[in-house]
Amino acid sequence: MLHTVRRACAARVIPSRALLRGHPTRNASGTLLRGPTVYPALQSQAHGHSSYYSTIVAEEAVPRKKKVWDSVDEAIQDVKSGDIVLSGGFGLCGTPDTLIDALSKRKEQVKDLTVVSNNVGSGDKGLGKLLYSGQIDKVMASYIGGNKHFESLYLNGEISLELIPQGTLVGRLHAHAAGFPAFYTPTGASTAVEEGSIPIRLKEGGMKSGVAIPGNKKEGREFNGRRFVLEPAIAGDVALVRAWKVDEVGNCVFRYAANNFSTTMAKNAKLTIVEAENIVPVGSLSPNAIHLPGIYVDRIVKATAPKQIEILTLAKETSAKDEKPADPAKQAAVDMRNRIARRAAKELKDGYYVNLGIGMPTLVPEFLPPSVKVWLQSENGILGMGPYPTKDEVDADIINAGKETVTLLPGSAVFDSYDSFAMIRGGHIDVSILGAMQVSQAGDIANFMIPGKLVKGIGGAMDLVSNPDKTKVIVVMEHCAKDGSPKILKQCELPLTGARTVSQIITELAVFDVDRHAGELTLSEVAGGVTVEEVRAKTGADFKVSSRLGTM
């Protein structure tokens, strides 16, 4: 093959590789040749592209087989009932809606699918179409979120759900793609994930009728004093992916946060179908820009479905800390949340890498002093996340982990979900700030479900608390639940997100430091006008009082 290429190059008088790469070349005596040199063979007006990326120009060297299909319906004909379908996307960002739409029209032919995705659309959008068409029998996902229809199906025993931590989900997909049968992870150790206590399917009628399919218990093992669980690889039959630019042989480029799970899923499946926003000629993409090499892609179709935004969030003229609701009760709630966020901001230092959970944690940056700037990491693939956009700055491909529209700071980087969770589990994040339903005196945290009543999903929370020796985990929450019961307890009553992971608890009443190893709380600060006795009365755990008790 190489001899054929060399002969083709010689016959067409192709110049040196250094010249084609734009590097300076030398003459026979070794002297550098200066000045711009243009090689016409690299220029073409085909398809409107004026230049191509290659170190040689030899059409004979490139296979002629192309992967572009004219018909979406024909491209998905091999998807059959019972298949395991991997669907890229995060919320509605980067979802392969053209392919999903086509698949939803085959509801009589294609049923009983197992769908693997971060979440299952929003309402009847995204994968929600297949939920409403009744084509999905089981979902393997990390998050349900606000999809009430999906939550209702699960709680009534009408669909199977295997809840998987977000980083573990992409890790299990990556494992099969790389030829590994399983891998050990600290995520989910000593929780319901390891115990297998979250039912995959309830009997018809829901929790009161019992469990139809129990959860999968995982093998646990200790390495260097830390507990890990063995997670099996997930093997997909078909991957449905959306990409920004795809050439005719399948090389893919994704845009901003629209990559998420797509690269890993495309590498995993027996059959990978990509819908491309732009299909470009071979050679028109820089090899340096390729996120997914064409070897993983089998079929390409033109994306025709428009991009969607799940939560359009715009920058406000006034910040949250300056909001003044007319309703006194709402104003009190705003003041309480701001008090907690303001105190949490004091834990951050200039240059820190920080991950913020959904809800109250997102308020923290507004209270940072001008001298403190941090890098915000979002688990869907952003480092250097900026504030909410103005109307003119909105971009459907730039969202945060809460599916809200955001912006990117100068110096930011984007990457796929596998890299994102490698940063998180590897302890490269300095601080993670999360909300919680309950926290124990030993630093256990519960924040993802109420069995039989509420299933929001695990999301990335279990991963974010999986390396507490390297990443400081701070919980921000109201001191008591709506019914007045304490949320800081001797032991959590709800399924754990992480065991002995929280280092600090900040509420509207107090700040606690957690000794995770001894399983003890120390009250370090109280809010103005709050007494230690009031804190004791509203806390369901024992605690010490610091000899240097401060005021929030």
Coordinates of C-alpha atoms in Angstrom, one line a residue:
M1 CA 0.0 0.0 0.0
L2 CA 2.8 2.4 0.9
H3 CA 4.5 1.7 -2.4
T4 CA 1.3 2.6 -4.3
V5 CA 1.1 5.9 -2.4
R6 CA 4.8 6.7 -3.2
R7 CA 4.3 5.9 -6.9
A8 CA 1.2 8.1 -7.0
C9 CA 3.1 10.9 -5.2
A10 CA 6.0 10.7 -7.7
A11 CA 3.8 10.6 -10.7
R12 CA 2.0 13.8 -9.7
V13 CA 5.2 15.5 -8.6
I14 CA 4.0 16.0 -5.1
P15 CA 6.4 18.2 -3.0
S16 CA 7.9 17.3 0.4
R17 CA 5.7 16.6 3.4
A18 CA 7.3 19.5 5.2
L19 CA 6.1 21.9 2.5
L20 CA 2.6 20.5 2.7
R21 CA 2.5 20.9 6.4
G22 CA 3.4 24.5 6.1
H23 CA 6.9 23.9 7.6
P24 CA 9.9 25.7 6.1
T25 CA 11.8 23.4 3.7
R26 CA 15.5 23.3 2.7
N27 CA 17.3 23.3 -0.6
A28 CA 19.9 20.7 -1.6
S29 CA 22.5 22.3 0.5
G30 CA 20.2 22.4 3.6
T31 CA 19.5 26.1 3.5
L32 CA 16.0 27.0 4.6
L33 CA 13.7 28.3 1.9
R34 CA 11.8 31.3 3.0
G35 CA 8.6 32.9 1.9
P36 CA 5.0 31.6 1.4
T37 CA 4.5 28.6 -0.8
V38 CA 1.2 27.5 -2.1
Y39 CA 0.5 24.0 -3.4
P40 CA -2.5 24.2 -5.8
A41 CA -3.4 20.5 -5.4
L42 CA -4.4 21.3 -1.8
Q43 CA -7.0 23.9 -3.0
S44 CA -10.4 22.9 -4.3
Q45 CA -13.7 24.6 -4.8
A46 CA -15.6 21.3 -4.3
H47 CA -18.5 21.6 -1.9
G48 CA -17.5 25.2 -1.2
H49 CA -14.3 24.3 0.6
S50 CA -11.2 26.2 -0.4
S51 CA -8.7 24.1 1.4
Y52 CA -8.0 20.5 2.6
Y53 CA -5.9 19.1 5.4
S54 CA -3.5 16.4 4.3
T55 CA 0.3 15.7 4.2
I56 CA 0.0 14.2 0.7
V57 CA -2.5 14.6 -2.1
A58 CA -3.1 11.2 -3.6
E59 CA -6.8 10.3 -4.1
E60 CA -5.7 6.8 -5.0
A61 CA -4.6 6.3 -1.4
V62 CA -8.1 7.0 0.1
P63 CA -10.7 4.3 0.1
R64 CA -13.6 5.2 -2.1
K65 CA -16.3 3.7 0.2
K66 CA -18.4 6.5 1.8
K67 CA -20.8 6.1 4.8
V68 CA -23.4 8.7 3.9
W69 CA -27.0 7.5 3.6
D70 CA -29.6 9.6 1.8
S71 CA -32.5 8.2 3.8
V72 CA -32.8 8.3 7.6
D73 CA -35.5 5.7 7.5
E74 CA -33.3 3.3 5.6
A75 CA -30.3 4.0 7.9
I76 CA -32.2 2.8 11.0
Q77 CA -33.8 -0.2 9.3
D78 CA -31.5 -2.6 11.2
V79 CA -32.7 -1.4 14.6
K80 CA -34.8 -4.3 15.9
S81 CA -37.0 -5.1 18.9
G82 CA -35.1 -5.9 22.1
D83 CA -32.0 -4.0 21.0
I84 CA -29.8 -2.1 23.5
V85 CA -29.8 1.5 22.1
L86 CA -27.2 4.0 23.2
S87 CA -28.4 7.6 22.7
G88 CA -26.1 10.5 23.1
G89 CA -27.1 13.8 24.6
F90 CA -27.4 15.6 27.9
G91 CA -30.9 16.8 28.6
L92 CA -31.8 18.1 25.1
C93 CA -28.3 19.2 24.2
G94 CA -26.6 17.1 21.5
T95 CA -29.6 14.6 21.3
P96 CA -29.9 12.7 18.0
D97 CA -33.5 13.9 17.4
T98 CA -33.5 13.2 13.7
L99 CA -32.8 9.5 14.3
I100 CA -35.1 9.4 17.4
D101 CA -38.0 10.9 15.3
A102 CA -37.4 8.2 12.6
L103 CA -37.3 5.4 15.2
S104 CA -40.5 6.6 16.8
K105 CA -42.4 6.1 13.5
R106 CA -41.6 2.4 13.6
K107 CA -43.4 1.7 16.8
E108 CA -45.2 -1.3 15.4
Q109 CA -41.9 -2.9 14.2
V110 CA -39.5 -1.9 17.0
K111 CA -40.5 -2.5 20.6
D112 CA -39.1 -3.6 24.0
L113 CA -35.9 -1.5 23.6
T114 CA -33.4 -1.0 26.4
V115 CA -32.3 2.6 26.2
V116 CA -29.0 3.8 27.7
S117 CA -28.6 7.5 28.1
N118 CA -27.9 10.1 30.7
N119 CA -31.6 10.9 30.9
V120 CA -34.7 10.2 28.9
G121 CA -35.6 13.5 27.4
S122 CA -37.9 16.2 28.7
G123 CA -41.6 15.4 28.4
D124 CA -42.2 14.2 24.9
K125 CA -39.0 15.7 23.6
G126 CA -35.8 13.8 22.9
L127 CA -36.0 10.2 24.0
G128 CA -39.4 11.2 25.6
K129 CA -40.8 10.4 22.1
L130 CA -40.0 6.8 22.5
L131 CA -41.4 6.7 26.0
Y132 CA -44.8 8.1 24.8
S133 CA -44.7 5.7 21.8
G134 CA -44.3 2.8 24.2
Q135 CA -41.2 1.4 22.6
I136 CA -39.0 1.4 25.7
D137 CA -39.1 -1.5 28.2
K138 CA -36.0 -0.6 30.2
V139 CA -33.9 2.5 30.8
M140 CA -30.3 2.6 32.1
A141 CA -29.7 6.2 33.1
S142 CA -28.3 8.5 35.8
Y143 CA -31.0 11.0 36.0
I144 CA -34.8 11.4 35.6
G145 CA -35.0 15.0 36.5
G146 CA -38.3 16.7 35.7
N147 CA -39.6 14.0 33.4
K148 CA -42.8 13.4 35.3
H149 CA -44.1 10.9 32.8
F150 CA -41.0 8.7 33.1
E151 CA -41.1 8.9 36.9
S152 CA -44.8 7.9 36.9
L153 CA -44.1 4.9 34.7
Y154 CA -41.4 3.7 37.0
L155 CA -43.2 4.3 40.3
N156 CA -46.3 2.4 38.9
G157 CA -44.3 -0.6 37.7
E158 CA -44.7 0.0 34.0
I159 CA -41.1 0.4 33.0
S160 CA -37.7 -0.9 34.3
L161 CA -35.0 1.6 35.4
E162 CA -31.4 0.9 36.4
L163 CA -30.2 4.0 38.1
I164 CA -26.4 4.4 37.5
P165 CA -24.1 7.2 38.7
Q166 CA -23.3 9.4 35.8
G167 CA -19.6 8.8 35.8
T168 CA -20.1 5.1 36.3
L169 CA -22.5 5.1 33.3
V170 CA -20.0 6.6 30.9
G171 CA -17.3 4.4 32.5
R172 CA -19.2 1.2 31.9
L173 CA -19.8 2.3 28.3
H174 CA -16.1 3.1 27.9
A175 CA -15.1 -0.3 29.4
H176 CA -16.8 -2.3 26.7
A177 CA -15.6 0.1 24.0
A178 CA -12.0 -0.5 25.2
G179 CA -12.4 -4.3 25.6
F180 CA -12.7 -4.4 29.4
P181 CA -15.4 -6.7 30.9
A182 CA -15.6 -4.6 34.1
F183 CA -13.8 -2.0 36.3
Y184 CA -13.5 -0.9 39.9
T185 CA -14.7 2.5 41.0
P186 CA -15.0 4.3 44.3
T187 CA -18.3 5.8 43.2
G188 CA -21.3 4.2 44.9
A189 CA -19.2 2.2 47.5
S190 CA -21.2 1.6 50.7
T191 CA -24.4 2.9 49.2
A192 CA -27.5 1.5 47.6
V193 CA -25.6 1.1 44.4
E194 CA -23.2 -1.5 46.0
E195 CA -26.1 -3.1 48.0
G196 CA -28.4 -3.3 45.0
S197 CA -31.2 -2.0 47.1
I198 CA -32.8 0.3 44.4
P199 CA -35.4 -1.8 42.6
I200 CA -35.0 -2.1 38.8
R201 CA -38.7 -2.7 38.4
L202 CA -41.7 -2.5 40.7
K203 CA -44.7 -4.8 40.4
E204 CA -47.7 -3.3 38.6
G205 CA -49.3 -0.9 41.0
G206 CA -46.0 0.4 42.4
M207 CA -44.2 0.0 45.7
K208 CA -47.3 -1.2 47.6
S209 CA -47.4 -4.2 45.3
G210 CA -43.7 -5.1 45.8
V211 CA -40.6 -5.5 43.7
A212 CA -40.7 -7.3 40.4
I213 CA -37.0 -7.0 39.5
P214 CA -34.5 -6.2 42.4
G215 CA -31.4 -4.1 42.0
N216 CA -28.0 -5.6 41.1
K217 CA -25.8 -6.2 44.1
K218 CA -22.1 -5.3 43.3
E219 CA -18.9 -6.9 44.5
G220 CA -16.9 -4.7 46.8
R221 CA -13.2 -4.6 47.5
E222 CA -10.6 -2.5 49.3
F223 CA -7.5 -1.0 47.6
N224 CA -5.1 1.0 49.7
G225 CA -7.6 1.5 52.4
R226 CA -10.4 2.7 50.1
R227 CA -13.5 0.8 49.2
F228 CA -14.4 0.2 45.5
V229 CA -17.2 -1.6 43.7
L230 CA -16.9 -3.7 40.6
E231 CA -19.0 -2.4 37.7
P232 CA -19.7 -4.5 34.6
A233 CA -19.3 -3.1 31.1
I234 CA -22.4 -2.1 29.1
A235 CA -22.5 -3.4 25.5
G236 CA -24.7 -1.6 23.0
D237 CA -26.3 -2.9 19.9
V238 CA -26.9 0.5 18.3
A239 CA -25.6 4.0 19.0
L240 CA -27.5 7.1 17.9
V241 CA -25.3 10.2 17.9
R242 CA -25.5 13.8 16.8
A243 CA -22.3 15.6 15.7
W244 CA -21.5 19.1 14.4
K245 CA -19.2 18.3 11.5
V246 CA -18.7 14.8 9.9
D247 CA -16.8 13.9 6.8
E248 CA -17.9 11.3 4.4
V249 CA -15.8 8.6 6.0
G250 CA -17.1 9.2 9.5
N251 CA -14.6 11.5 11.3
C252 CA -16.6 13.6 13.7
V253 CA -16.2 17.0 15.4
F254 CA -18.6 17.9 18.2
R255 CA -19.4 21.5 19.3
Y256 CA -19.0 22.7 22.9
A257 CA -21.0 20.7 25.4
A258 CA -22.9 18.8 22.8
N259 CA -20.3 16.0 22.9
N260 CA -21.1 14.6 26.4
F261 CA -21.7 10.9 26.1
S262 CA -21.6 10.7 22.3
T263 CA -18.0 9.9 21.7
T264 CA -18.0 7.0 24.2
M265 CA -21.3 5.6 22.9
A266 CA -20.2 5.7 19.3
K267 CA -17.1 3.7 20.2
N268 CA -19.2 1.1 22.0
A269 CA -21.9 -0.2 19.7
K270 CA -22.0 -2.8 17.0
L271 CA -23.8 -0.3 14.8
T272 CA -23.1 3.5 15.1
I273 CA -25.3 5.9 13.2
V274 CA -24.4 9.6 13.3
E275 CA -26.7 12.5 12.3
A276 CA -24.5 15.3 11.1
E277 CA -25.4 19.0 11.2
N278 CA -22.8 19.4 8.5
I279 CA -21.5 16.7 6.1
V280 CA -18.2 17.7 4.6
P281 CA -15.8 16.2 2.1
V282 CA -13.0 13.9 3.0
G283 CA -9.9 15.8 4.0
S284 CA -11.7 19.1 4.9
L285 CA -11.4 18.4 8.6
S286 CA -8.1 19.0 10.3
P287 CA -6.8 15.7 11.8
N288 CA -6.0 17.7 15.0
A289 CA -9.7 18.6 15.4
I290 CA -11.2 15.1 15.2
H291 CA -13.0 14.0 18.4
L292 CA -14.2 10.7 17.0
P293 CA -12.3 8.8 14.3
G294 CA -14.3 7.4 11.5
I295 CA -13.4 3.8 12.4
Y296 CA -16.2 3.9 15.0
V297 CA -18.9 5.2 12.6
D298 CA -20.9 3.0 10.3
R299 CA -23.6 5.3 8.9
I300 CA -24.1 9.0 8.5
V301 CA -27.3 10.9 7.8
K302 CA -28.1 14.6 7.5
A303 CA -29.5 16.1 10.8
T304 CA -32.8 17.8 10.0
A305 CA -34.3 18.2 13.5
P306 CA -33.7 21.6 15.1
K307 CA -31.6 22.1 18.2
Q308 CA -33.7 22.4 21.4
I309 CA -33.0 24.2 24.7
E310 CA -34.5 22.5 27.8
I311 CA -34.0 25.5 30.2
L312 CA -33.5 28.9 28.7
T313 CA -31.9 30.9 31.4
L314 CA -30.8 34.5 30.8
A315 CA -28.6 36.9 32.7
K316 CA -30.6 39.2 35.0
E317 CA -30.1 42.9 35.2
T318 CA -29.8 42.4 39.0
S319 CA -28.0 39.5 40.7
A320 CA -29.8 37.1 43.0
K321 CA -28.4 38.8 46.0
D322 CA -30.1 42.0 45.0
E323 CA -33.6 40.5 44.4
K324 CA -36.4 42.0 46.4
P325 CA -39.6 39.9 46.1
A326 CA -42.8 41.6 47.1
D327 CA -44.1 38.7 49.1
P328 CA -42.5 38.8 52.6
A329 CA -42.3 34.9 52.7
K330 CA -40.5 34.8 49.4
Q331 CA -38.2 37.5 50.6
A332 CA -37.3 35.5 53.7
A333 CA -36.6 32.5 51.6
V334 CA -34.3 34.5 49.3
D335 CA -32.5 36.0 52.3
M336 CA -32.0 32.6 53.8
R337 CA -30.5 31.1 50.6
N338 CA -28.3 34.1 50.1
R339 CA -27.0 33.8 53.7
I340 CA -26.0 30.2 53.1
A341 CA -24.4 31.0 49.7
R342 CA -22.5 34.0 51.1
R343 CA -21.0 31.8 53.8
A344 CA -20.1 29.0 51.4
A345 CA -18.3 31.5 49.1
K346 CA -15.7 32.2 51.9
E347 CA -14.4 28.6 51.5
L348 CA -13.2 29.3 47.9
K349 CA -9.8 30.7 47.0
D350 CA -8.5 32.4 43.9
G351 CA -7.7 29.8 41.2
Y352 CA -9.7 26.9 42.7
Y353 CA -11.4 24.4 40.5
V354 CA -14.9 24.1 41.7
N355 CA -18.0 22.0 40.9
L356 CA -21.4 23.4 42.0
G357 CA -24.5 21.2 42.3
I358 CA -28.0 22.2 41.1
G359 CA -30.0 24.8 43.0
M360 CA -28.6 26.7 46.0
P361 CA -24.9 26.0 45.1
T362 CA -25.2 28.0 41.9
L363 CA -25.7 31.2 43.9
V364 CA -22.2 30.9 45.5
P365 CA -20.2 32.7 42.7
E366 CA -22.3 35.8 43.2
F367 CA -20.8 36.3 46.6
L368 CA -17.2 35.9 45.8
P369 CA -15.1 39.0 46.5
P370 CA -13.5 40.7 43.4
S371 CA -10.1 39.3 44.4
V372 CA -11.3 35.7 44.1
K373 CA -11.9 34.1 40.7
V374 CA -12.5 30.4 40.3
W375 CA -12.7 27.9 37.5
L376 CA -16.2 26.3 37.5
Q377 CA -16.4 22.7 36.2
S378 CA -19.6 21.3 34.9
E379 CA -19.8 17.5 34.7
N380 CA -21.4 17.6 31.2
G381 CA -18.0 18.7 29.9
I382 CA -17.1 22.3 30.7
L383 CA -14.1 23.8 32.6
G384 CA -14.3 27.5 32.8
M385 CA -18.1 28.0 32.8
G386 CA -19.3 31.5 32.8
P387 CA -22.5 33.3 33.8
Y388 CA -25.9 33.0 32.3
P389 CA -26.0 34.5 28.7
T390 CA -27.8 37.6 27.4
K391 CA -30.4 36.9 24.8
D392 CA -27.9 37.5 22.1
E393 CA -25.3 35.1 23.6
V394 CA -27.7 32.1 23.9
D395 CA -26.2 28.9 22.4
A396 CA -28.0 25.6 22.5
D397 CA -24.7 23.8 22.7
I398 CA -23.5 25.5 25.9
I399 CA -25.4 24.4 28.9
N400 CA -24.6 23.5 32.5
A401 CA -25.3 20.3 34.4
G402 CA -28.7 21.7 35.3
K403 CA -29.5 22.0 31.6
E404 CA -29.5 25.8 31.8
T405 CA -27.9 28.0 29.1
V406 CA -24.6 29.4 30.2
T407 CA -21.5 31.0 28.7
L408 CA -17.8 30.2 28.5
L409 CA -15.0 32.2 30.0
P410 CA -11.7 33.0 28.2
G411 CA -9.4 30.1 28.9
S412 CA -12.2 27.6 29.1
A413 CA -12.1 24.0 27.8
V414 CA -14.7 21.5 26.6
F415 CA -14.5 17.7 26.6
D416 CA -16.6 14.6 26.8
S417 CA -18.2 13.0 29.8
Y418 CA -15.6 10.4 30.2
D419 CA -12.8 13.0 30.6
S420 CA -15.1 15.1 32.9
F421 CA -15.5 12.3 35.4
A422 CA -11.9 11.3 35.2
M423 CA -11.2 14.8 36.6
I424 CA -13.8 14.4 39.3
R425 CA -13.0 10.9 40.5
G426 CA -9.3 11.5 40.2
G427 CA -9.6 14.3 42.8
H428 CA -8.6 17.2 40.5
I429 CA -11.6 19.3 41.7
D430 CA -10.6 21.4 44.8
V431 CA -14.2 21.9 46.1
S432 CA -17.6 20.4 45.4
I433 CA -20.6 22.2 46.8
L434 CA -23.9 20.2 46.9
G435 CA -27.4 20.3 48.3
A436 CA -28.8 17.5 50.4
M437 CA -31.9 16.0 51.8
Q438 CA -30.0 14.6 54.8
V439 CA -26.5 14.5 56.2
S440 CA -25.2 12.3 59.1
Q441 CA -22.7 13.3 61.8
A442 CA -20.2 11.0 60.1
G443 CA -20.5 12.9 56.8
D444 CA -22.8 10.6 55.0
I445 CA -25.0 12.4 52.4
A446 CA -28.4 11.5 50.9
N447 CA -29.7 13.7 48.1
F448 CA -31.1 11.7 45.2
M449 CA -34.3 9.8 46.1
I450 CA -37.2 9.1 48.5
P451 CA -38.1 5.4 47.9
G452 CA -41.5 4.9 46.5
K453 CA -42.2 8.6 46.3
L454 CA -39.5 10.7 44.6
V455 CA -36.9 9.5 42.1
K456 CA -34.9 12.4 40.6
G457 CA -31.8 10.2 39.9
I458 CA -28.2 10.1 41.0
G459 CA -26.7 12.3 38.3
G460 CA -23.1 13.1 39.0
A461 CA -23.4 13.5 42.8
M462 CA -22.0 10.1 43.7
D463 CA -18.9 10.7 41.6
L464 CA -18.5 14.2 43.0
V465 CA -18.3 12.8 46.6
S466 CA -16.2 9.8 45.7
N467 CA -12.7 11.2 46.5
P468 CA -13.2 13.3 49.7
D469 CA -9.6 13.2 50.7
K470 CA -8.7 15.2 47.6
T471 CA -11.9 17.1 46.9
K472 CA -13.5 19.0 49.8
V473 CA -17.2 18.3 49.9
I474 CA -19.4 21.1 51.3
V475 CA -23.2 20.7 51.8
V476 CA -25.4 23.8 51.7
M477 CA -29.0 23.2 52.8
E478 CA -31.8 24.4 55.0
H479 CA -31.3 23.2 58.6
C480 CA -34.8 21.5 58.8
A481 CA -37.2 19.9 56.3
K482 CA -40.5 21.5 55.4
D483 CA -42.2 19.6 58.2
G484 CA -39.7 20.9 60.8
S485 CA -37.7 17.6 61.1
P486 CA -34.0 17.9 61.3
K487 CA -31.9 17.2 58.2
I488 CA -28.6 16.7 60.2
L489 CA -29.0 13.2 61.8
K490 CA -27.0 10.6 63.6
Q491 CA -27.6 8.3 60.6
C492 CA -29.3 9.1 57.3
E493 CA -32.6 7.5 56.8
L494 CA -32.7 7.9 53.0
P495 CA -30.5 6.0 50.5
L496 CA -26.9 7.3 50.6
T497 CA -25.2 9.3 47.9
G498 CA -21.9 8.8 49.6
A499 CA -20.6 7.4 52.9
R500 CA -18.2 9.6 55.1
T501 CA -17.7 12.1 52.3
V502 CA -18.9 15.5 53.6
S503 CA -16.3 17.8 55.3
Q504 CA -18.5 20.8 56.0
I505 CA -22.2 21.6 56.4
I506 CA -23.5 25.1 56.0
T507 CA -27.1 26.0 56.9
E508 CA -29.0 29.2 57.6
L509 CA -28.4 28.6 61.3
A510 CA -24.9 27.2 61.6
V511 CA -21.6 25.9 60.2
F512 CA -20.4 22.4 61.2
D513 CA -17.0 20.9 60.5
V514 CA -17.2 17.1 60.0
D515 CA -14.5 14.7 61.2
R516 CA -15.3 11.9 58.7
H517 CA -12.9 9.4 60.3
A518 CA -14.1 9.8 63.9
G519 CA -17.7 10.3 62.8
E520 CA -18.1 13.5 64.8
L521 CA -19.5 17.0 64.2
T522 CA -18.1 20.3 65.6
L523 CA -20.2 23.4 65.6
S524 CA -17.8 26.1 64.4
E525 CA -20.2 29.1 63.7
V526 CA -23.7 30.2 64.4
A527 CA -25.8 32.8 62.6
G528 CA -26.4 36.2 64.2
G529 CA -29.2 36.0 66.7
V530 CA -29.0 32.1 66.8
T531 CA -28.0 30.4 70.1
V532 CA -26.3 27.0 70.5
E533 CA -29.4 25.8 72.3
E534 CA -31.5 26.5 69.2
V535 CA -29.1 24.7 67.0
R536 CA -29.2 21.7 69.4
A537 CA -33.0 21.6 69.4
K538 CA -33.1 21.5 65.5
T539 CA -30.2 19.1 65.0
G540 CA -30.8 15.3 65.1
A541 CA -27.2 14.4 66.0
D542 CA -24.7 15.0 68.7
F543 CA -22.0 17.7 68.2
K544 CA -19.2 19.4 70.0
V545 CA -18.9 23.2 70.2
S546 CA -15.7 24.8 69.1
S547 CA -13.8 26.7 71.8
R548 CA -13.5 29.4 69.1
L549 CA -17.1 29.5 68.1
G550 CA -17.6 32.3 65.5
T551 CA -20.5 34.1 63.9
M552 CA -21.5 33.5 60.3

